Coordinates of C-alpha atoms and ligand atoms in Angstrom, one line a residue:
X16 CA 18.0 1.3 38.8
X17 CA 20.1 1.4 41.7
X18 CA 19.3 -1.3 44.7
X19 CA 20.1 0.1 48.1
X20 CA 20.0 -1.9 51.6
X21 CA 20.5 0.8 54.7
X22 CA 21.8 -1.9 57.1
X23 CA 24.2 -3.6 55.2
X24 CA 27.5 -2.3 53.7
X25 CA 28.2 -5.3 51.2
X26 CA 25.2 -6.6 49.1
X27 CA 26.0 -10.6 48.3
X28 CA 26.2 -11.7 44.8
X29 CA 23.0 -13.8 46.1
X30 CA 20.8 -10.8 46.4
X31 CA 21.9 -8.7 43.3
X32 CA 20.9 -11.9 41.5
X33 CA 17.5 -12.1 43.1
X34 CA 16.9 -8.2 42.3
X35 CA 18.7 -8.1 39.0
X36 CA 16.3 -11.3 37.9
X37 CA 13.2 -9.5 39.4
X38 CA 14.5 -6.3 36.9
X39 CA 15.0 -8.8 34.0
X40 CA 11.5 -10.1 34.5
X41 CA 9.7 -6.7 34.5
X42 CA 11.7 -4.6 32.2
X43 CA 12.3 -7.5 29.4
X44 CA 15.8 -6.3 28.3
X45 CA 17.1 -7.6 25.1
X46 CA 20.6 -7.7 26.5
X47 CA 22.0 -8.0 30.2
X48 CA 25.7 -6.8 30.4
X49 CA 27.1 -8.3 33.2
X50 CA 31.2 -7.3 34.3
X51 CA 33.5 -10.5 34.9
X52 CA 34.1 -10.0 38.0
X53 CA 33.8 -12.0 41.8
X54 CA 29.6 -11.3 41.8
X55 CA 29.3 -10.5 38.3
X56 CA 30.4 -14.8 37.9
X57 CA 27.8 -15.6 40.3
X58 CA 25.3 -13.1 38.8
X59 CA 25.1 -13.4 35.5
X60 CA 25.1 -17.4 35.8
X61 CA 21.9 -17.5 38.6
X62 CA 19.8 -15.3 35.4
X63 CA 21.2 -17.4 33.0
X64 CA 20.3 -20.7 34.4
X65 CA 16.7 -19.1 35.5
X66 CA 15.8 -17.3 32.3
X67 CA 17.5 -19.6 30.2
X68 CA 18.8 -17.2 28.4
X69 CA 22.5 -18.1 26.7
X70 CA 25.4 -16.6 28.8
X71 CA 29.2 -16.0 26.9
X72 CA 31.3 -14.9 28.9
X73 CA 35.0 -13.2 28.6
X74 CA 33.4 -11.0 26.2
X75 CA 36.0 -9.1 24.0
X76 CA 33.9 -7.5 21.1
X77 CA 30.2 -6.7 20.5
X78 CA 29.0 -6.2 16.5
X79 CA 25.8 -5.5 15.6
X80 CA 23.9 -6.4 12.8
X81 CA 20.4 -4.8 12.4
X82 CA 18.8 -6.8 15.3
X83 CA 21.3 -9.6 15.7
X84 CA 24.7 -9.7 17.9
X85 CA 28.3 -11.4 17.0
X86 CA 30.2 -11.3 19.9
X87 CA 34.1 -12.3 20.3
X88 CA 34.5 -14.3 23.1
X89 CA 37.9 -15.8 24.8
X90 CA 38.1 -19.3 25.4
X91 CA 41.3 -21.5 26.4
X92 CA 42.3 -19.1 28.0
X93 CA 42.4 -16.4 25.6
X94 CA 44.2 -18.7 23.0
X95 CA 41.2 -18.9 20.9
X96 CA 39.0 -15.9 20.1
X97 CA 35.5 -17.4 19.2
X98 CA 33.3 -15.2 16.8
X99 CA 29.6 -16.4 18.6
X100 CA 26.2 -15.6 16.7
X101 CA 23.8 -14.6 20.1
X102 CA 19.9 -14.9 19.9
X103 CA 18.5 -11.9 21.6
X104 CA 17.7 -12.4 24.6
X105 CA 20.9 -12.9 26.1
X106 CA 23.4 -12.5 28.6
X107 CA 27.0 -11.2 28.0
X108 CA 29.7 -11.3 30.4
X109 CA 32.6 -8.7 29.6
X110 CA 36.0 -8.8 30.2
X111 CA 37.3 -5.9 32.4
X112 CA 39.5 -3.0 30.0
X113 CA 37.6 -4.4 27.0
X114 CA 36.5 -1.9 25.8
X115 CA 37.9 1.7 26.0
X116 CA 35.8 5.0 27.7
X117 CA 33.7 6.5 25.5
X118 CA 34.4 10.1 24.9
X119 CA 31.8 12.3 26.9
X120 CA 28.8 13.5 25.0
X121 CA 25.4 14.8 25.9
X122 CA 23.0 11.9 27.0
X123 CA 19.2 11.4 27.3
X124 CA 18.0 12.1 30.3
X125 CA 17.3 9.1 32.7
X126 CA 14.7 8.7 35.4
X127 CA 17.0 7.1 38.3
X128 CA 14.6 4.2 40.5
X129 CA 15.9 3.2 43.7
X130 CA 15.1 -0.2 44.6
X131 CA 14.6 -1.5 48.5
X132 CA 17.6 -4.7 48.5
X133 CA 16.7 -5.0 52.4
X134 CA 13.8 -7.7 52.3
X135 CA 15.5 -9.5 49.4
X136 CA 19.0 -9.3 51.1
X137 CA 17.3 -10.5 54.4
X138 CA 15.2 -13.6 52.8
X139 CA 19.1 -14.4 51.8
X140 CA 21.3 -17.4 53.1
X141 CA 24.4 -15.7 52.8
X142 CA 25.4 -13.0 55.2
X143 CA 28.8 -11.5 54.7
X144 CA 30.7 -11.0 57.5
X145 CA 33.7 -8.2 56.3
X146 CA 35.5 -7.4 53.2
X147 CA 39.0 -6.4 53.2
X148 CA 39.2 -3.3 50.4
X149 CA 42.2 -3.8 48.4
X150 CA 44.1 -0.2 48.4
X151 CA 43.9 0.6 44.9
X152 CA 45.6 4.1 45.9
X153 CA 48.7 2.1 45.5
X154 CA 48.3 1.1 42.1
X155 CA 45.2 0.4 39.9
X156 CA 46.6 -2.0 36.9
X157 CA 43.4 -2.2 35.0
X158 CA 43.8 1.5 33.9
X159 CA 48.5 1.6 33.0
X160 CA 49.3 2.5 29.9
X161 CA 52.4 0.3 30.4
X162 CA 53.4 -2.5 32.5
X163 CA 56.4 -4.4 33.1
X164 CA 55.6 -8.0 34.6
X165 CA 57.9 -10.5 36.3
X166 CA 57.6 -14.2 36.4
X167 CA 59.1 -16.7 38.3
X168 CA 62.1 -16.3 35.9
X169 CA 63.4 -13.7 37.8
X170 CA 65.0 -15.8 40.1
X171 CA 64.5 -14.1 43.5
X172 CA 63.0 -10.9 45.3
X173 CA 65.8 -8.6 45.1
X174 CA 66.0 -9.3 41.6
X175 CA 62.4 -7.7 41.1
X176 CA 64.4 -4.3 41.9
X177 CA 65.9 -4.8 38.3
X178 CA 62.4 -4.7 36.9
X179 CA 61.4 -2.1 38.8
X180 CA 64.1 0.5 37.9
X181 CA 63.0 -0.2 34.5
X182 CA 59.5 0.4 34.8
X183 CA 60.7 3.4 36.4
X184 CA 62.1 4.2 33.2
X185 CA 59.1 3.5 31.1
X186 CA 56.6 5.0 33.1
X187 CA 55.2 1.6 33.9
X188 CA 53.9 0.2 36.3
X189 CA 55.5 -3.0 38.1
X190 CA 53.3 -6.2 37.9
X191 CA 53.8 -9.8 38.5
X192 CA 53.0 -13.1 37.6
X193 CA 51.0 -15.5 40.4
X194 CA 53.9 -16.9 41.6
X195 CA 55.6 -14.2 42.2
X196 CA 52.6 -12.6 44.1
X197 CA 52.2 -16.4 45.8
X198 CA 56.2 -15.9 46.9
X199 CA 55.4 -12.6 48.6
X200 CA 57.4 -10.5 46.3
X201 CA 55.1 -8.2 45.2
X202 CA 51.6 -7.9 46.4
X203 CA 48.4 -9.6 45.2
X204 CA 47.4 -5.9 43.4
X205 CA 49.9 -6.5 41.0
X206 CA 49.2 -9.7 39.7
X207 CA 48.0 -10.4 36.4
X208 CA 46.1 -13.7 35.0
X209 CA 42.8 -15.5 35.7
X210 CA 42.9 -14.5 39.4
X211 CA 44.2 -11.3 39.5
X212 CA 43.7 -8.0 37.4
X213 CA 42.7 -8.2 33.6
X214 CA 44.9 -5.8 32.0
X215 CA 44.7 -3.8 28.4
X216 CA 47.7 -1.5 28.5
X217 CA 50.1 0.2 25.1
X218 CA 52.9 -2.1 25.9
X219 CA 52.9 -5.1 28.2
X220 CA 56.6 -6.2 28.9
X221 CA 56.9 -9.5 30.3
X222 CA 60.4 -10.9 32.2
X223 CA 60.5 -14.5 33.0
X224 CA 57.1 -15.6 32.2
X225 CA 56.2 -18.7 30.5
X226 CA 52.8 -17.2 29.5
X227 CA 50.8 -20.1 31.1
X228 CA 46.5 -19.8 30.0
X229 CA 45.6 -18.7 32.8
X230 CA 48.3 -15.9 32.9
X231 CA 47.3 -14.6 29.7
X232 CA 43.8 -14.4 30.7
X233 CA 44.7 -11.3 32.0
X234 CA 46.8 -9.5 29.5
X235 CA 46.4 -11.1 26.2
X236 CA 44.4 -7.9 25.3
X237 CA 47.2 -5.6 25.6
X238 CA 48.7 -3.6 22.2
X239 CA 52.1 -4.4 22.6
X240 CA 53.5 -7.5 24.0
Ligands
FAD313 C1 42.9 -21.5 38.8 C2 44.3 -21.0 38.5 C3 44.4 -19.6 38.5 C4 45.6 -19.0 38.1 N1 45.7 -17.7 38.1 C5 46.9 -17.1 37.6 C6 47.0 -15.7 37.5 O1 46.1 -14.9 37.8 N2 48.2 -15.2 37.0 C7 49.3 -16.1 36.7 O2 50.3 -15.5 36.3 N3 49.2 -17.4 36.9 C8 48.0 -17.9 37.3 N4 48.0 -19.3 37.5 C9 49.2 -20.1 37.4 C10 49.6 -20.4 36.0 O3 49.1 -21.7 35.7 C11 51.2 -20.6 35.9 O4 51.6 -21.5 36.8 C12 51.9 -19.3 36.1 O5 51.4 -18.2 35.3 C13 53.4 -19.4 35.8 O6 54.1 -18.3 36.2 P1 55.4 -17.9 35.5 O7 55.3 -17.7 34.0 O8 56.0 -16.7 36.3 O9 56.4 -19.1 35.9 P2 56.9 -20.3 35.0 O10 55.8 -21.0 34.2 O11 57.8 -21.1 35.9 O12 57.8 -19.5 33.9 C14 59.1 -19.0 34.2 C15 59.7 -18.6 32.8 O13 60.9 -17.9 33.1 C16 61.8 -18.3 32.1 N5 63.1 -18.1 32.7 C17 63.8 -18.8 33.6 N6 65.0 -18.2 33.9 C18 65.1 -17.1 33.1 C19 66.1 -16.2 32.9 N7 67.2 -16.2 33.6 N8 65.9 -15.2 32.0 C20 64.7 -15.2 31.3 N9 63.7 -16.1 31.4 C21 63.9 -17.1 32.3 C22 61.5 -19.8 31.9 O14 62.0 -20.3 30.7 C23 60.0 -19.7 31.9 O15 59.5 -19.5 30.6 C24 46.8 -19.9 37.8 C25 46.6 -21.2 37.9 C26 45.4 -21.8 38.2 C27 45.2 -23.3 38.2

């Protein structure tokens, strides 16, 4: 089901909550995957609250057993990885890079519906205004294979070019931790943590950082640290 507005760029996270509850209503899932992301935090918490569904969120893992779920779920920051029993219905809200691709197969065919978002994004009370698109031509960190990240250990900018001439080396890709991103030595891209990318690379090499919760929010996932 894919909701389209013609006169709007950006849908708000307001309106994909009113259309994704009106889907939830008519279709009676069993499950609603939701991504962690900016409108999938809003999102997945309006259906929650309205359905009453449970909600777990920073989903890792997903077992199945016949026709119940045990999902592993960060908490603390990713310090503790909580096995969680869900009751179907529910609402699970995965971490980015959890999960690898699948490998391409043949798939049932699907009947795609295309759902009107105008009225619904109209009724709304938030209008956005712009959206500045991050260039992820530069670098896209959810998807390395191997990252080399700086904290606030490493002293000063210049020294960064230490890092990167290793990363060079590597392959990897240069990332930072949030205060080095809030010092304007690398750009906000490259951060990793809680509010920056969520990252599940072979090796994660980190320089300088004190691995604060809400840094390894965003890597704790990786193979190799
Ligand atoms: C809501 C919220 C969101 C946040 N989001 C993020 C986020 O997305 N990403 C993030 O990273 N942080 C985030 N933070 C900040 C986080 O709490 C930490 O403050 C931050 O991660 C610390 O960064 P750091 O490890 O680089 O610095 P520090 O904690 O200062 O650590 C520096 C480390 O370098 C070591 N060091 C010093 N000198 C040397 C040396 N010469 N050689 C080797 N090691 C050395 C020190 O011993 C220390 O371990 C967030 C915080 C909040 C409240």
């Amino acid at each position: 089901i894919v909701a389209r507005a013609t006169n709007a760029d950006v849908i708000p996270a307001e309106t994909y909550a009113v259309l994704l509850r009106e889907v939830v209503t008519a279709e009676s899932p069993g499950l609603v995957l939701v991504p962690y992301s900016a409108n999938g935090l809003d999102v997945a918490a309006d259906i929650s609250a309205r359905t009453g569904w449970p909600l777990i969120s920073y989903v890792n893992e997903i077992k199945r057993h016949g026709e119940n779920l045990t999902v592993v779920a960060q908490m603390y920051g990713g310090k503790i990885l909580a096995d969680c029993e869900v009751q179907l219905p529910a609402i699970l809200m995965i971490n980015p890079g959890a999960f690898a691709e699948a490998a391409p197969g043949p798939i049932a065919a699907a009947s795609v519906q295309t759902i009107d978002a105008e009225p619904t994004l109209a009724s709304g009370k938030v209008r956005m205004v712009a959206i500045d698109v991050p260039d992820y031509a530069d670098v896209d960190l959810t998807t390395a294979e191997r990252i080399v990240c700086v904290g606030r250990g490493i002293g000063d900018e210049a020294s960064i070019d230490l890092a990167r001439n290793l990363a060079t080396m590597l392959g990897a890709e240069i990332a930072g931790s949030r205060p080095v991103v809030d010092n304007g030595w690398l750009p906000k891209l490259r951060q990793v943590g809680k509010s920056g990318q969520k990252v599940k690379p072979k090796l994660y090499l980190a320089l300088g950082v004190s691995g604060a919760p809400e840094h390894l929010e965003g890597m704790s996932q990786a193979d190799l640290i």
